[in-house]
Amino acid sequence: MHCWDPRIETMPKEDLQKLQYRLLKTLVYRLYSFSEFYHRRMKEAGVHPDDIRTLSDIRLLPFMYKHDLRDNYPNRIFCAPHDEVVRYHVSSGTTGKPTVVGYTRKDLDLWTTSLARALTSCGLGRGDVIQVSYGYGLFTGGLGLHYGAERIGAAVLPTSVGNTERQIELMQDLKATAIACTPSYLIHIGEAAERMGISIKNDTDLRSAIIGAEPWSESMRTRIYETMGVKAYNIYGTSEISGPMFSECTAQQGIHIWGDIAYPEIIDPVTGEVLESGESGELVMTVLQKEALPMIRYRIGDITRIDDEPCACGRTHPRIQRITGRVDDMLIIRGINVFPSAVEHALLGIPELAGHFLIEVDRKGSLDDMIVRVEVAPEAFSDRINDLINIKKKVEHTLKSALNVAVVVELAEPGSLPRFEGKAKRVIDRRVI
Ligand SMILES: [Zn+2]
């Protein structure tokens, strides 16, 4: 194993937790003393920095939400003096007012260090040529990866997004060995290369892809490897915590969250209770060392779970598993949290189905009813009623064990369920709340 920072990355767990506690304590005292926003928040929650006596006392602190940034637009909750801020990034604001993130010199250095560790853990380093095809600008992807790649001594090819044919020519001419971009842009590059008569697998040196900023799946990873000969690594981060910061290592068993930089928690999105290690819920992140815009218990809204077991790579820092959905999409059925993405995931494993489905939720009396309509694959569709009953039973059983709630399954003929362009609307909720 090659680490960027071996002393930190393979630190014994107990030492890492001691370090996290010290950093948390310092952060909380600083914010209570110097930030009007955090001081008021902690007062309202009835918590004083002296109450934080162990690392798990973090759960006494109040949550932070995206609307806290929006409500204080553009920079009213920044904690660093104005002249110490050296960079701004701004989120696109597709779902409301944009949010502004600021960085001091130390914040930028920490972000870059985080990415240097991440890129090294993907097997990259000096001698690599990393093509950064994330957008450069207000979005954090381009500049974030750019400085991380430079830090590890790789050569950066800052192509940004667009002009795909030229990107492919430069990839060939300058012998790029890795690319950082969104999964959809990587697929687009692969298809464009094919049209140009270029095989990424045989005619370029590209061997790794650092992809993120959009959801993607294990089947996409396989497809990228088979068609392009490229090993894809998942990278994670949101602008509120700095930008992309964490990635998988070569063991590809989850995304390492550098514990000296951030402290992740998984909570029940409804009650806010911290869940046991290994349980799936909403990811909450505290950035332990950030000056301009500290984030304490920030509710990211992504659904995942934490794996705290030792990683095959030897790093001791916890890992989060692939994001399986967003809290905003969650349904509560008879008191149980159900994610449409979990339904999708369970259905993917049933070969008799075509992959199209629709969830309908209704309330009969005081009970919620959830009906999942699934389309049978043409090759599995049969005139024999017994065959269809068996498929229905199989789907009901699979969903019951995946969701912990009984659902009614209705089979639909091949081609009969709606198709979606862009974001699919697979849930119809008829309950009046
Ligand atoms: Zn690892």
Tab-separated table of C-alpha atoms in Angstrom, residues 5 7-24 27 55 58 110 113-114 117 245-246 255-265 285-289 306 308 315-320:
chain	number	residue	atom	x	y	z
A	5	ASP	CA	0.363	10.491	4.661
A	7	ARG	CA	1.302	8.232	9.797
A	8	ILE	CA	-2.223	9.668	9.686
A	9	GLU	CA	-3.845	7.215	7.282
A	10	THR	CA	-2.845	4.076	9.203
A	11	MET	CA	-3.097	5.587	12.694
A	12	PRO	CA	-4.583	3.173	15.289
A	13	LYS	CA	-8.318	3.753	15.659
A	14	GLU	CA	-8.093	4.778	19.318
A	15	ASP	CA	-5.503	7.446	18.480
A	16	LEU	CA	-7.622	8.682	15.607
A	17	GLN	CA	-10.624	9.029	17.928
A	18	LYS	CA	-8.542	10.931	20.472
A	19	LEU	CA	-7.396	13.268	17.722
A	20	GLN	CA	-10.996	13.729	16.508
A	21	TYR	CA	-12.121	14.561	20.028
A	22	ARG	CA	-9.387	17.175	20.447
A	23	LEU	CA	-10.207	18.759	17.096
A	24	LEU	CA	-13.938	18.767	17.852
A	27	LEU	CA	-13.726	23.737	16.981
A	55	LEU	CA	-16.428	12.199	20.940
A	58	ILE	CA	-21.140	15.449	19.358
A	110	LEU	CA	-6.558	20.946	3.801
A	113	THR	CA	-4.287	17.381	1.196
A	114	SER	CA	-7.539	15.422	1.382
A	117	ARG	CA	-4.532	11.283	-0.056
A	245	MET	CA	-12.579	15.237	-0.845
A	246	PHE	CA	-12.854	11.494	-0.345
A	255	ILE	CA	-15.020	5.625	0.349
A	256	HIS	CA	-12.475	6.478	3.061
A	257	ILE	CA	-13.495	9.525	5.096
A	258	TRP	CA	-10.293	11.033	6.499
A	259	GLY	CA	-11.109	11.129	10.186
A	260	ASP	CA	-8.787	14.008	11.044
A	261	ILE	CA	-10.589	16.128	8.451
A	262	ALA	CA	-14.218	15.121	8.893
A	263	TYR	CA	-16.370	13.187	11.323
A	264	PRO	CA	-19.270	11.303	9.681
A	265	GLU	CA	-22.436	10.161	11.463
A	285	MET	CA	-20.791	15.448	8.401
A	286	THR	CA	-18.757	17.640	10.730
A	287	VAL	CA	-15.689	19.174	9.147
A	288	LEU	CA	-13.222	19.228	12.022
A	289	GLN	CA	-10.717	21.699	10.626
A	306	ILE	CA	-20.593	3.594	7.582
A	308	ASP	CA	-15.848	0.808	10.417
A	315	ARG	CA	-5.973	2.402	6.160
A	316	THR	CA	-7.795	2.765	9.472
A	317	HIS	CA	-10.192	5.571	8.549
A	318	PRO	CA	-13.903	4.700	8.287
A	319	ARG	CA	-15.552	4.167	4.928
A	320	ILE	CA	-18.974	5.160	3.675
